[in-house]
Amino acid sequence: MCGVRKNTLVIDFSVLPARPEIGKIQTFLDNVIKVRYEDVISIQLHHARNCVYVEMKSYEIASRYQSEHNWKRTMLCADKEFRIPIYVDCEAVTVRVHDLPPSVSHSAVGEFMLKFGEVISIRDETWMHYFPGISNGVRVLRMNLLRHIPSYVTIANEITMISYENQPKSCRHCHEPIHPGKKCVESNNAAFVNHPRTASTASSPPSDGLFTEADFPPINKAQKAPTVEETKQNDDEWTDIDDNASTSSSSDFIEATNKRRRSKREKAETKKVCSEQCSPNRSSKEHATGASSTQVFSLKNKSSNGSK
């Protein structure tokens, strides 16, 4: 944020769709504002803020120019007249109010903003490059802030976004400091409350054909729990299969299952034996074992013949 300049008049050309030429600025100062150069210490063009700083010899002189010319003088740009803000530089902050419809008046916006500080001025922001001179729906306020404004507020039942330099960003739902990457609990609660089914059940009585509280009577804690015999009797009433049939069918099912398991086990053992007999490692091992036994036998024969 730029520091406050003492006794300095700010002629703000940021409302124009294009930066005016230096000759046009001189004409505006001489013929429109009619600046007396004996009251002036310096004149500086500020490129970042697109304004002109005119340092006066005293605060009284600067404030007199403000009261005489602020928002009362216009400049022609792109074939349209634009009102130029002219004010004494101070610690005021430029606050931009987004998203409000044109039906919300400046007075309503200014009255709401009084809870956050002093409102010096309020105006409509205009397009600069695409639709020059046409309002873009943003309200621009100059304010001496007493406390920070949340990023989202509700003005005249309209949710609007607030932005200004060095503003601490806050969450739209809980108004706490913004927490990127985390789901806001308040947003979940708001979504639940605003859900059509939840809202209808909470606000309107149930219509015909829907369940009511009478359909779900409370459980009587003093009621005695059913006995084992009563439970078995209830189970018997809920089935039409007699015990003998269910027992026989269960035993048949178990026998068939065991038979399938034995068959799978026998097939697996047969495959294992075949794989061991037909594997090349086994054949080479047996061949090597046979060859070594033959060599041992021949050595024994030689030794026996030599002894004879």
PDB file of C-alpha atoms in Angstrom:
ATOM      1  CA  MET A   1       0.000   0.000   0.000  1.00  0.00           C
ATOM      2  CA  CYS A   2       1.256   3.476  -0.867  1.00  0.00           C
ATOM      3  CA  GLY A   3       2.038   5.812   2.001  1.00  0.00           C
ATOM      4  CA  VAL A   4      -0.102   8.865   2.672  1.00  0.00           C
ATOM      5  CA  ARG A   5       1.279  12.045   1.124  1.00  0.00           C
ATOM      6  CA  LYS A   6       1.007  15.181   3.170  1.00  0.00           C
ATOM      7  CA  ASN A   7      -1.061  18.096   1.778  1.00  0.00           C
ATOM      8  CA  THR A   8      -1.363  16.306  -1.559  1.00  0.00           C
ATOM      9  CA  LEU A   9      -4.327  16.509  -3.914  1.00  0.00           C
ATOM     10  CA  VAL A  10      -5.056  13.314  -5.862  1.00  0.00           C
ATOM     11  CA  ILE A  11      -6.593  13.686  -9.325  1.00  0.00           C
ATOM     12  CA  ASP A  12      -7.720  10.160 -10.089  1.00  0.00           C
ATOM     13  CA  PHE A  13      -7.785   9.236 -13.793  1.00  0.00           C
ATOM     14  CA  SER A  14      -8.251   5.502 -13.152  1.00  0.00           C
ATOM     15  CA  VAL A  15     -11.952   5.900 -13.973  1.00  0.00           C
ATOM     16  CA  LEU A  16     -11.052   6.557 -17.618  1.00  0.00           C
ATOM     17  CA  PRO A  17     -10.871   3.733 -20.178  1.00  0.00           C
ATOM     18  CA  ALA A  18      -7.420   4.977 -21.266  1.00  0.00           C
ATOM     19  CA  ARG A  19      -4.657   7.018 -19.670  1.00  0.00           C
ATOM     20  CA  PRO A  20      -4.833  10.646 -20.852  1.00  0.00           C
ATOM     21  CA  GLU A  21      -1.903  12.313 -22.531  1.00  0.00           C
ATOM     22  CA  ILE A  22       0.218  14.818 -20.631  1.00  0.00           C
ATOM     23  CA  GLY A  23      -1.080  17.724 -22.741  1.00  0.00           C
ATOM     24  CA  LYS A  24      -4.673  16.786 -21.919  1.00  0.00           C
ATOM     25  CA  ILE A  25      -3.801  16.601 -18.213  1.00  0.00           C
ATOM     26  CA  GLN A  26      -2.287  20.101 -18.330  1.00  0.00           C
ATOM     27  CA  THR A  27      -5.405  21.434 -20.053  1.00  0.00           C
ATOM     28  CA  PHE A  28      -7.573  19.827 -17.368  1.00  0.00           C
ATOM     29  CA  LEU A  29      -5.523  21.380 -14.549  1.00  0.00           C
ATOM     30  CA  ASP A  30      -5.383  24.819 -16.162  1.00  0.00           C
ATOM     31  CA  ASN A  31      -8.874  25.205 -17.627  1.00  0.00           C
ATOM     32  CA  VAL A  32     -11.113  22.898 -15.561  1.00  0.00           C
ATOM     33  CA  ILE A  33      -9.640  22.872 -12.051  1.00  0.00           C
ATOM     34  CA  LYS A  34      -7.873  26.207 -12.595  1.00  0.00           C
ATOM     35  CA  VAL A  35      -4.937  25.372 -10.389  1.00  0.00           C
ATOM     36  CA  ARG A  36      -2.989  28.368  -9.077  1.00  0.00           C
ATOM     37  CA  TYR A  37       0.646  27.388  -9.474  1.00  0.00           C
ATOM     38  CA  GLU A  38       1.711  29.669  -6.621  1.00  0.00           C
ATOM     39  CA  ASP A  39      -0.145  27.195  -4.344  1.00  0.00           C
ATOM     40  CA  VAL A  40       1.692  24.177  -5.802  1.00  0.00           C
ATOM     41  CA  ILE A  41       4.959  22.593  -4.628  1.00  0.00           C
ATOM     42  CA  SER A  42       5.127  19.659  -7.100  1.00  0.00           C
ATOM     43  CA  ILE A  43       3.093  17.816  -9.726  1.00  0.00           C
ATOM     44  CA  GLN A  44       3.796  14.110 -10.240  1.00  0.00           C
ATOM     45  CA  LEU A  45       2.310  11.562 -12.629  1.00  0.00           C
ATOM     46  CA  HIS A  46       1.823   8.230 -10.857  1.00  0.00           C
ATOM     47  CA  HIS A  47       1.828   5.413 -13.414  1.00  0.00           C
ATOM     48  CA  ALA A  48       0.847   2.539 -11.095  1.00  0.00           C
ATOM     49  CA  ARG A  49      -2.279   4.260  -9.770  1.00  0.00           C
ATOM     50  CA  ASN A  50      -2.990   6.201 -12.987  1.00  0.00           C
ATOM     51  CA  CYS A  51      -3.412   9.471 -11.139  1.00  0.00           C
ATOM     52  CA  VAL A  52      -1.742  12.841 -10.667  1.00  0.00           C
ATOM     53  CA  TYR A  53      -0.328  13.956  -7.303  1.00  0.00           C
ATOM     54  CA  VAL A  54      -0.441  17.720  -6.785  1.00  0.00           C
ATOM     55  CA  GLU A  55       1.371  18.692  -3.568  1.00  0.00           C
ATOM     56  CA  MET A  56       0.029  21.927  -2.121  1.00  0.00           C
ATOM     57  CA  LYS A  57       1.658  24.321   0.337  1.00  0.00           C
ATOM     58  CA  SER A  58      -0.927  23.548   3.052  1.00  0.00           C
ATOM     59  CA  TYR A  59      -3.665  21.122   3.935  1.00  0.00           C
ATOM     60  CA  GLU A  60      -6.261  23.905   3.864  1.00  0.00           C
ATOM     61  CA  ILE A  61      -5.472  24.680   0.219  1.00  0.00           C
ATOM     62  CA  ALA A  62      -5.662  21.010  -0.772  1.00  0.00           C
ATOM     63  CA  SER A  63      -8.978  20.472   1.049  1.00  0.00           C
ATOM     64  CA  ARG A  64     -10.412  23.606  -0.622  1.00  0.00           C
ATOM     65  CA  TYR A  65      -9.694  22.153  -4.079  1.00  0.00           C
ATOM     66  CA  GLN A  66     -11.330  18.892  -2.978  1.00  0.00           C
ATOM     67  CA  SER A  67     -14.551  20.540  -1.827  1.00  0.00           C
ATOM     68  CA  GLU A  68     -14.774  22.623  -4.998  1.00  0.00           C
ATOM     69  CA  HIS A  69     -14.012  19.961  -7.619  1.00  0.00           C
ATOM     70  CA  ASN A  70     -14.427  16.399  -6.297  1.00  0.00           C
ATOM     71  CA  TRP A  71     -16.783  14.484  -8.633  1.00  0.00           C
ATOM     72  CA  LYS A  72     -17.911  17.803 -10.111  1.00  0.00           C
ATOM     73  CA  ARG A  73     -15.550  17.987 -13.100  1.00  0.00           C
ATOM     74  CA  THR A  74     -15.551  15.774 -16.188  1.00  0.00           C
ATOM     75  CA  MET A  75     -13.077  14.731 -18.864  1.00  0.00           C
ATOM     76  CA  LEU A  76     -13.875  13.558 -22.386  1.00  0.00           C
ATOM     77  CA  CYS A  77     -12.487  10.125 -23.293  1.00  0.00           C
ATOM     78  CA  ALA A  78     -13.629   7.737 -26.038  1.00  0.00           C
ATOM     79  CA  ASP A  79     -16.411  10.195 -26.953  1.00  0.00           C
ATOM     80  CA  LYS A  80     -17.872  10.041 -23.427  1.00  0.00           C
ATOM     81  CA  GLU A  81     -17.739  12.303 -20.395  1.00  0.00           C
ATOM     82  CA  PHE A  82     -16.332  10.855 -17.156  1.00  0.00           C
ATOM     83  CA  ARG A  83     -16.536  12.427 -13.693  1.00  0.00           C
ATOM     84  CA  ILE A  84     -13.081  12.667 -12.122  1.00  0.00           C
ATOM     85  CA  PRO A  85     -12.456  12.031  -8.382  1.00  0.00           C
ATOM     86  CA  ILE A  86     -10.350  14.796  -6.826  1.00  0.00           C
ATOM     87  CA  TYR A  87      -9.536  14.344  -3.141  1.00  0.00           C
ATOM     88  CA  VAL A  88      -6.856  14.954  -0.534  1.00  0.00           C
ATOM     89  CA  ASP A  89      -4.604  11.931  -0.069  1.00  0.00           C
ATOM     90  CA  CYS A  90      -5.266  10.174   3.222  1.00  0.00           C
ATOM     91  CA  GLU A  91      -5.336   6.696   4.751  1.00  0.00           C
ATOM     92  CA  ALA A  92      -8.610   5.964   3.005  1.00  0.00           C
ATOM     93  CA  VAL A  93      -8.904   2.603   1.278  1.00  0.00           C
ATOM     94  CA  THR A  94     -10.518   1.929  -2.086  1.00  0.00           C
ATOM     95  CA  VAL A  95     -13.155  -0.751  -1.467  1.00  0.00           C
ATOM     96  CA  ARG A  96     -14.774  -2.552  -4.412  1.00  0.00           C
ATOM     97  CA  VAL A  97     -18.236  -4.061  -3.957  1.00  0.00           C
ATOM     98  CA  HIS A  98     -19.023  -6.730  -6.551  1.00  0.00           C
ATOM     99  CA  ASP A  99     -22.120  -8.628  -7.741  1.00  0.00           C
ATOM    100  CA  LEU A 100     -24.848  -6.207  -6.641  1.00  0.00           C
ATOM    101  CA  PRO A 101     -27.719  -5.535  -9.056  1.00  0.00           C
ATOM    102  CA  PRO A 102     -28.332  -1.950 -10.217  1.00  0.00           C
ATOM    103  CA  SER A 103     -31.547  -1.855  -8.173  1.00  0.00           C
ATOM    104  CA  VAL A 104     -29.475  -1.615  -4.952  1.00  0.00           C
ATOM    105  CA  SER A 105     -28.835   2.108  -4.465  1.00  0.00           C
ATOM    106  CA  HIS A 106     -25.588   3.795  -3.490  1.00  0.00           C
ATOM    107  CA  SER A 107     -27.217   4.981  -0.278  1.00  0.00           C
ATOM    108  CA  ALA A 108     -28.059   1.398   0.735  1.00  0.00           C
ATOM    109  CA  VAL A 109     -24.469   0.319   0.073  1.00  0.00           C
ATOM    110  CA  GLY A 110     -23.015   3.298   1.942  1.00  0.00           C
ATOM    111  CA  GLU A 111     -25.339   2.805   4.912  1.00  0.00           C
ATOM    112  CA  PHE A 112     -24.334  -0.843   5.207  1.00  0.00           C
ATOM    113  CA  MET A 113     -20.630  -0.021   5.007  1.00  0.00           C
ATOM    114  CA  LEU A 114     -20.829   2.465   7.893  1.00  0.00           C
ATOM    115  CA  LYS A 115     -20.454  -0.433  10.323  1.00  0.00           C
ATOM    116  CA  PHE A 116     -16.895  -0.929   9.020  1.00  0.00           C
ATOM    117  CA  GLY A 117     -15.759   2.705   8.888  1.00  0.00           C
ATOM    118  CA  GLU A 118     -16.296   6.148   7.395  1.00  0.00           C
ATOM    119  CA  VAL A 119     -17.525   6.302   3.791  1.00  0.00           C
ATOM    120  CA  ILE A 120     -15.932   9.225   1.964  1.00  0.00           C
ATOM    121  CA  SER A 121     -17.317   8.620  -1.525  1.00  0.00           C
ATOM    122  CA  ILE A 122     -19.059   5.982  -3.633  1.00  0.00           C
ATOM    123  CA  ARG A 123     -19.322   5.642  -7.394  1.00  0.00           C
ATOM    124  CA  ASP A 124     -19.979   3.162 -10.208  1.00  0.00           C
ATOM    125  CA  GLU A 125     -16.967   1.566 -11.850  1.00  0.00           C
ATOM    126  CA  THR A 126     -16.941   1.554 -15.659  1.00  0.00           C
ATOM    127  CA  TRP A 127     -15.420  -0.712 -18.251  1.00  0.00           C
ATOM    128  CA  MET A 128     -12.043   0.448 -19.550  1.00  0.00           C
ATOM    129  CA  HIS A 129     -11.075  -1.769 -22.509  1.00  0.00           C
ATOM    130  CA  TYR A 130     -14.065  -3.758 -23.791  1.00  0.00           C
ATOM    131  CA  PHE A 131     -17.150  -1.563 -23.240  1.00  0.00           C
ATOM    132  CA  PRO A 132     -15.673   1.878 -22.534  1.00  0.00           C
ATOM    133  CA  GLY A 133     -17.801   4.120 -20.387  1.00  0.00           C
ATOM    134  CA  ILE A 134     -20.452   1.508 -19.518  1.00  0.00           C
ATOM    135  CA  SER A 135     -20.940   0.553 -15.884  1.00  0.00           C
ATOM    136  CA  ASN A 136     -19.619  -2.907 -14.996  1.00  0.00           C
ATOM    137  CA  GLY A 137     -21.752  -3.286 -11.859  1.00  0.00           C
ATOM    138  CA  VAL A 138     -18.933  -2.736  -9.346  1.00  0.00           C
ATOM    139  CA  ARG A 139     -19.352  -0.034  -6.684  1.00  0.00           C
ATOM    140  CA  VAL A 140     -16.144   1.738  -5.691  1.00  0.00           C
ATOM    141  CA  LEU A 141     -15.968   3.303  -2.231  1.00  0.00           C
ATOM    142  CA  ARG A 142     -13.315   5.410  -0.536  1.00  0.00           C
ATOM    143  CA  MET A 143     -13.361   4.520   3.160  1.00  0.00           C
ATOM    144  CA  ASN A 144     -11.476   5.118   6.365  1.00  0.00           C
ATOM    145  CA  LEU A 145     -11.690   1.608   7.751  1.00  0.00           C
ATOM    146  CA  LEU A 146     -12.163   1.009  11.463  1.00  0.00           C
ATOM    147  CA  ARG A 147     -12.082  -2.774  11.050  1.00  0.00           C
ATOM    148  CA  HIS A 148     -11.670  -5.253   8.231  1.00  0.00           C
ATOM    149  CA  ILE A 149     -14.588  -6.186   6.004  1.00  0.00           C
ATOM    150  CA  PRO A 150     -15.324  -9.901   5.350  1.00  0.00           C
ATOM    151  CA  SER A 151     -14.803 -11.120   1.816  1.00  0.00           C
ATOM    152  CA  TYR A 152     -18.533 -11.870   1.488  1.00  0.00           C
ATOM    153  CA  VAL A 153     -21.401  -9.858   2.951  1.00  0.00           C
ATOM    154  CA  THR A 154     -25.151  -9.585   2.362  1.00  0.00           C
ATOM    155  CA  ILE A 155     -26.475  -6.176   1.303  1.00  0.00           C
ATOM    156  CA  ALA A 156     -30.217  -5.778   0.667  1.00  0.00           C
ATOM    157  CA  ASN A 157     -30.608  -9.580   0.669  1.00  0.00           C
ATOM    158  CA  GLU A 158     -27.929  -9.892  -2.026  1.00  0.00           C
ATOM    159  CA  ILE A 159     -24.695 -11.816  -1.416  1.00  0.00           C
ATOM    160  CA  THR A 160     -21.786  -9.720  -2.642  1.00  0.00           C
ATOM    161  CA  MET A 161     -18.015 -10.012  -2.656  1.00  0.00           C
ATOM    162  CA  ILE A 162     -15.848  -7.281  -1.104  1.00  0.00           C
ATOM    163  CA  SER A 163     -12.249  -6.657  -2.116  1.00  0.00           C
ATOM    164  CA  TYR A 164      -9.592  -4.096  -1.210  1.00  0.00           C
ATOM    165  CA  GLU A 165      -5.841  -3.949  -0.829  1.00  0.00           C
ATOM    166  CA  ASN A 166      -4.340  -6.015   2.034  1.00  0.00           C
ATOM    167  CA  GLN A 167      -7.743  -7.450   2.910  1.00  0.00           C
ATOM    168  CA  PRO A 168      -7.623 -10.634   5.048  1.00  0.00           C
ATOM    169  CA  LYS A 169      -9.522 -13.160   2.935  1.00  0.00           C
ATOM    170  CA  SER A 170     -12.362 -14.948   4.718  1.00  0.00           C
ATOM    171  CA  CYS A 171     -14.541 -17.970   4.002  1.00  0.00           C
ATOM    172  CA  ARG A 172     -17.868 -17.346   2.310  1.00  0.00           C
ATOM    173  CA  HIS A 173     -19.764 -19.679   4.656  1.00  0.00           C
ATOM    174  CA  CYS A 174     -18.227 -19.316   8.135  1.00  0.00           C
ATOM    175  CA  HIS A 175     -16.598 -15.830   7.725  1.00  0.00           C
ATOM    176  CA  GLU A 176     -13.483 -17.200   9.394  1.00  0.00           C
ATOM    177  CA  PRO A 177     -10.039 -16.836   7.737  1.00  0.00           C
ATOM    178  CA  ILE A 178     -10.025 -18.708   4.465  1.00  0.00           C
ATOM    179  CA  HIS A 179      -9.005 -22.373   4.711  1.00  0.00           C
ATOM    180  CA  PRO A 180      -7.935 -23.589   1.241  1.00  0.00           C
ATOM    181  CA  GLY A 181      -7.969 -27.328   0.670  1.00  0.00           C
ATOM    182  CA  LYS A 182     -10.449 -27.968   3.501  1.00  0.00           C
ATOM    183  CA  LYS A 183     -14.194 -28.472   3.336  1.00  0.00           C
ATOM    184  CA  CYS A 184     -16.054 -25.877   5.365  1.00  0.00           C
ATOM    185  CA  VAL A 185     -18.366 -27.425   7.962  1.00  0.00           C
ATOM    186  CA  GLU A 186     -20.792 -24.529   7.687  1.00  0.00           C
ATOM    187  CA  SER A 187     -21.183 -25.146   3.936  1.00  0.00           C
ATOM    188  CA  ASN A 188     -22.232 -28.738   4.647  1.00  0.00           C
ATOM    189  CA  ASN A 189     -24.766 -27.567   7.230  1.00  0.00           C
ATOM    190  CA  ALA A 190     -26.118 -24.935   4.853  1.00  0.00           C
ATOM    191  CA  ALA A 191     -26.441 -27.492   2.069  1.00  0.00           C
ATOM    192  CA  PHE A 192     -28.335 -29.834   4.423  1.00  0.00           C
ATOM    193  CA  VAL A 193     -30.706 -27.105   5.612  1.00  0.00           C
ATOM    194  CA  ASN A 194     -31.330 -25.842   2.065  1.00  0.00           C
ATOM    195  CA  HIS A 195     -31.862 -29.321   0.630  1.00  0.00           C
ATOM    196  CA  PRO A 196     -35.424 -29.526  -0.807  1.00  0.00           C
ATOM    197  CA  ARG A 197     -36.300 -32.693   1.089  1.00  0.00           C
ATOM    198  CA  THR A 198     -34.958 -31.378   4.398  1.00  0.00           C
ATOM    199  CA  ALA A 199     -36.620 -28.010   3.972  1.00  0.00           C
ATOM    200  CA  SER A 200     -39.974 -29.557   3.065  1.00  0.00           C
ATOM    201  CA  THR A 201     -40.006 -31.945   6.005  1.00  0.00           C
ATOM    202  CA  ALA A 202     -38.906 -29.217   8.408  1.00  0.00           C
ATOM    203  CA  SER A 203     -41.334 -26.523   7.296  1.00  0.00           C
ATOM    204  CA  SER A 204     -44.474 -28.312   6.084  1.00  0.00           C
ATOM    205  CA  PRO A 205     -46.591 -31.085   7.632  1.00  0.00           C
ATOM    206  CA  PRO A 206     -46.535 -34.487   5.904  1.00  0.00           C
ATOM    207  CA  SER A 207     -49.069 -34.934   3.141  1.00  0.00           C
ATOM    208  CA  ASP A 208     -51.349 -37.935   2.536  1.00  0.00           C
ATOM    209  CA  GLY A 209     -49.541 -41.165   1.871  1.00  0.00           C
ATOM    210  CA  LEU A 210     -46.398 -40.242   3.859  1.00  0.00           C
ATOM    211  CA  PHE A 211     -45.345 -41.731   7.165  1.00  0.00           C
ATOM    212  CA  THR A 212     -46.187 -39.912  10.364  1.00  0.00           C
ATOM    213  CA  GLU A 213     -44.984 -40.246  13.921  1.00  0.00           C
ATOM    214  CA  ALA A 214     -47.975 -42.494  14.676  1.00  0.00           C
ATOM    215  CA  ASP A 215     -46.550 -45.086  12.273  1.00  0.00           C
ATOM    216  CA  PHE A 216     -43.435 -45.344  14.456  1.00  0.00           C
ATOM    217  CA  PRO A 217     -44.591 -45.558  18.101  1.00  0.00           C
ATOM    218  CA  PRO A 218     -41.908 -45.258  20.758  1.00  0.00           C
ATOM    219  CA  ILE A 219     -40.449 -48.442  22.160  1.00  0.00           C
ATOM    220  CA  ASN A 220     -41.824 -49.342  25.571  1.00  0.00           C
ATOM    221  CA  LYS A 221     -38.797 -49.981  27.750  1.00  0.00           C
ATOM    222  CA  ALA A 222     -40.954 -51.787  30.370  1.00  0.00           C
ATOM    223  CA  GLN A 223     -42.112 -54.376  27.839  1.00  0.00           C
ATOM    224  CA  LYS A 224     -40.799 -57.890  28.636  1.00  0.00           C
ATOM    225  CA  ALA A 225     -38.436 -59.399  26.115  1.00  0.00           C
ATOM    226  CA  PRO A 226     -39.740 -62.519  24.294  1.00  0.00           C
ATOM    227  CA  THR A 227     -38.617 -65.909  25.578  1.00  0.00           C
ATOM    228  CA  VAL A 228     -36.727 -68.508  23.556  1.00  0.00           C
ATOM    229  CA  GLU A 229     -39.871 -70.594  23.072  1.00  0.00           C
ATOM    230  CA  GLU A 230     -41.822 -67.576  21.792  1.00  0.00           C
ATOM    231  CA  THR A 231     -39.010 -66.666  19.412  1.00  0.00           C
ATOM    232  CA  LYS A 232     -38.905 -70.226  18.030  1.00  0.00           C
ATOM    233  CA  GLN A 233     -42.671 -70.213  17.605  1.00  0.00           C
ATOM    234  CA  ASN A 234     -42.502 -66.929  15.659  1.00  0.00           C
ATOM    235  CA  ASP A 235     -39.767 -68.343  13.441  1.00  0.00           C
ATOM    236  CA  ASP A 236     -41.869 -71.389  12.717  1.00  0.00           C
ATOM    237  CA  GLU A 237     -44.793 -69.230  11.675  1.00  0.00           C
ATOM    238  CA  TRP A 238     -42.588 -67.317   9.169  1.00  0.00           C
ATOM    239  CA  THR A 239     -41.626 -70.472   7.191  1.00  0.00           C
ATOM    240  CA  ASP A 240     -43.594 -73.158   5.386  1.00  0.00           C
ATOM    241  CA  ILE A 241     -40.782 -75.810   5.353  1.00  0.00           C
ATOM    242  CA  ASP A 242     -41.133 -78.602   7.900  1.00  0.00           C
ATOM    243  CA  ASP A 243     -38.167 -79.608  10.058  1.00  0.00           C
ATOM    244  CA  ASN A 244     -37.719 -83.116   8.487  1.00  0.00           C
ATOM    245  CA  ALA A 245     -37.512 -81.760   4.974  1.00  0.00           C
ATOM    246  CA  SER A 246     -35.057 -79.062   5.975  1.00  0.00           C
ATOM    247  CA  THR A 247     -32.895 -81.580   7.872  1.00  0.00           C
ATOM    248  CA  SER A 248     -32.786 -84.078   5.007  1.00  0.00           C
ATOM    249  CA  SER A 249     -32.082 -81.383   2.466  1.00  0.00           C
ATOM    250  CA  SER A 250     -29.273 -80.046   4.656  1.00  0.00           C
ATOM    251  CA  SER A 251     -27.647 -83.503   5.020  1.00  0.00           C
ATOM    252  CA  ASP A 252     -27.914 -84.134   1.275  1.00  0.00           C
ATOM    253  CA  PHE A 253     -26.282 -80.789   0.594  1.00  0.00           C
ATOM    254  CA  ILE A 254     -23.423 -81.538   3.018  1.00  0.00           C
ATOM    255  CA  GLU A 255     -22.840 -84.992   1.482  1.00  0.00           C
ATOM    256  CA  ALA A 256     -22.751 -83.559  -2.047  1.00  0.00           C
ATOM    257  CA  THR A 257     -20.302 -80.868  -0.931  1.00  0.00           C
ATOM    258  CA  ASN A 258     -17.956 -83.429   0.659  1.00  0.00           C
ATOM    259  CA  LYS A 259     -18.097 -85.547  -2.489  1.00  0.00           C
ATOM    260  CA  ARG A 260     -17.075 -82.620  -4.676  1.00  0.00           C
ATOM    261  CA  ARG A 261     -14.212 -81.773  -2.344  1.00  0.00           C
ATOM    262  CA  ARG A 262     -12.891 -85.369  -2.426  1.00  0.00           C
ATOM    263  CA  SER A 263     -13.088 -85.377  -6.214  1.00  0.00           C
ATOM    264  CA  LYS A 264     -11.115 -82.110  -6.458  1.00  0.00           C
ATOM    265  CA  ARG A 265      -8.519 -83.397  -4.009  1.00  0.00           C
ATOM    266  CA  GLU A 266      -7.996 -86.639  -5.973  1.00  0.00           C
ATOM    267  CA  LYS A 267      -7.632 -84.733  -9.255  1.00  0.00           C
ATOM    268  CA  ALA A 268      -5.078 -82.402  -7.706  1.00  0.00           C
ATOM    269  CA  GLU A 269      -3.023 -85.308  -6.384  1.00  0.00           C
ATOM    270  CA  THR A 270      -3.122 -87.038  -9.761  1.00  0.00           C
ATOM    271  CA  LYS A 271      -1.891 -83.897 -11.524  1.00  0.00           C
ATOM    272  CA  LYS A 272       0.919 -83.505  -8.998  1.00  0.00           C
ATOM    273  CA  VAL A 273       2.157 -87.061  -9.523  1.00  0.00           C
ATOM    274  CA  CYS A 274       2.029 -86.694 -13.308  1.00  0.00           C
ATOM    275  CA  SER A 275       3.921 -83.407 -13.209  1.00  0.00           C
ATOM    276  CA  GLU A 276       6.651 -84.908 -11.020  1.00  0.00           C
ATOM    277  CA  GLN A 277       7.053 -87.940 -13.272  1.00  0.00           C
ATOM    278  CA  CYS A 278       7.076 -85.946 -16.504  1.00  0.00           C
ATOM    279  CA  SER A 279       9.243 -83.033 -15.392  1.00  0.00           C
ATOM    280  CA  PRO A 280      12.636 -82.669 -17.182  1.00  0.00           C
ATOM    281  CA  ASN A 281      14.405 -82.047 -13.887  1.00  0.00           C
ATOM    282  CA  ARG A 282      13.340 -85.416 -12.608  1.00  0.00           C
ATOM    283  CA  SER A 283      14.454 -87.161 -15.832  1.00  0.00           C
ATOM    284  CA  SER A 284      17.870 -85.527 -15.790  1.00  0.00           C
ATOM    285  CA  LYS A 285      18.237 -86.307 -12.092  1.00  0.00           C
ATOM    286  CA  GLU A 286      17.352 -89.937 -12.622  1.00  0.00           C
ATOM    287  CA  HIS A 287      19.691 -90.111 -15.636  1.00  0.00           C
ATOM    288  CA  ALA A 288      22.519 -88.634 -13.588  1.00  0.00           C
ATOM    289  CA  THR A 289      21.816 -91.055 -10.752  1.00  0.00           C
ATOM    290  CA  GLY A 290      21.871 -94.024 -13.173  1.00  0.00           C
ATOM    291  CA  ALA A 291      25.128 -92.913 -14.735  1.00  0.00           C
ATOM    292  CA  SER A 292      26.821 -92.526 -11.397  1.00  0.00           C
ATOM    293  CA  SER A 293      25.690 -95.974 -10.285  1.00  0.00           C
ATOM    294  CA  THR A 294      27.042 -97.483 -13.521  1.00  0.00           C
ATOM    295  CA  GLN A 295      30.416 -95.827 -12.938  1.00  0.00           C
ATOM    296  CA  VAL A 296      30.561 -97.176  -9.387  1.00  0.00           C
ATOM    297  CA  PHE A 297      29.710-100.680 -10.618  1.00  0.00           C
ATOM    298  CA  SER A 298      32.447-100.581 -13.278  1.00  0.00           C
ATOM    299  CA  LEU A 299      35.033 -99.402 -10.741  1.00  0.00           C
ATOM    300  CA  LYS A 300      34.093-102.271  -8.437  1.00  0.00           C
ATOM    301  CA  ASN A 301      34.562-104.767 -11.267  1.00  0.00           C
ATOM    302  CA  LYS A 302      37.973-103.352 -12.119  1.00  0.00           C
ATOM    303  CA  SER A 303      39.121-103.524  -8.539  1.00  0.00           C
ATOM    304  CA  SER A 304      37.945-107.092  -8.181  1.00  0.00           C
ATOM    305  CA  ASN A 305      39.754-108.155 -11.397  1.00  0.00           C
ATOM    306  CA  GLY A 306      42.949-106.518 -10.284  1.00  0.00           C
ATOM    307  CA  SER A 307      42.908-108.314  -6.992  1.00  0.00           C
ATOM    308  CA  LYS A 308      42.567-111.640  -8.756  1.00  0.00           C
TER     309      LYS A 308
END
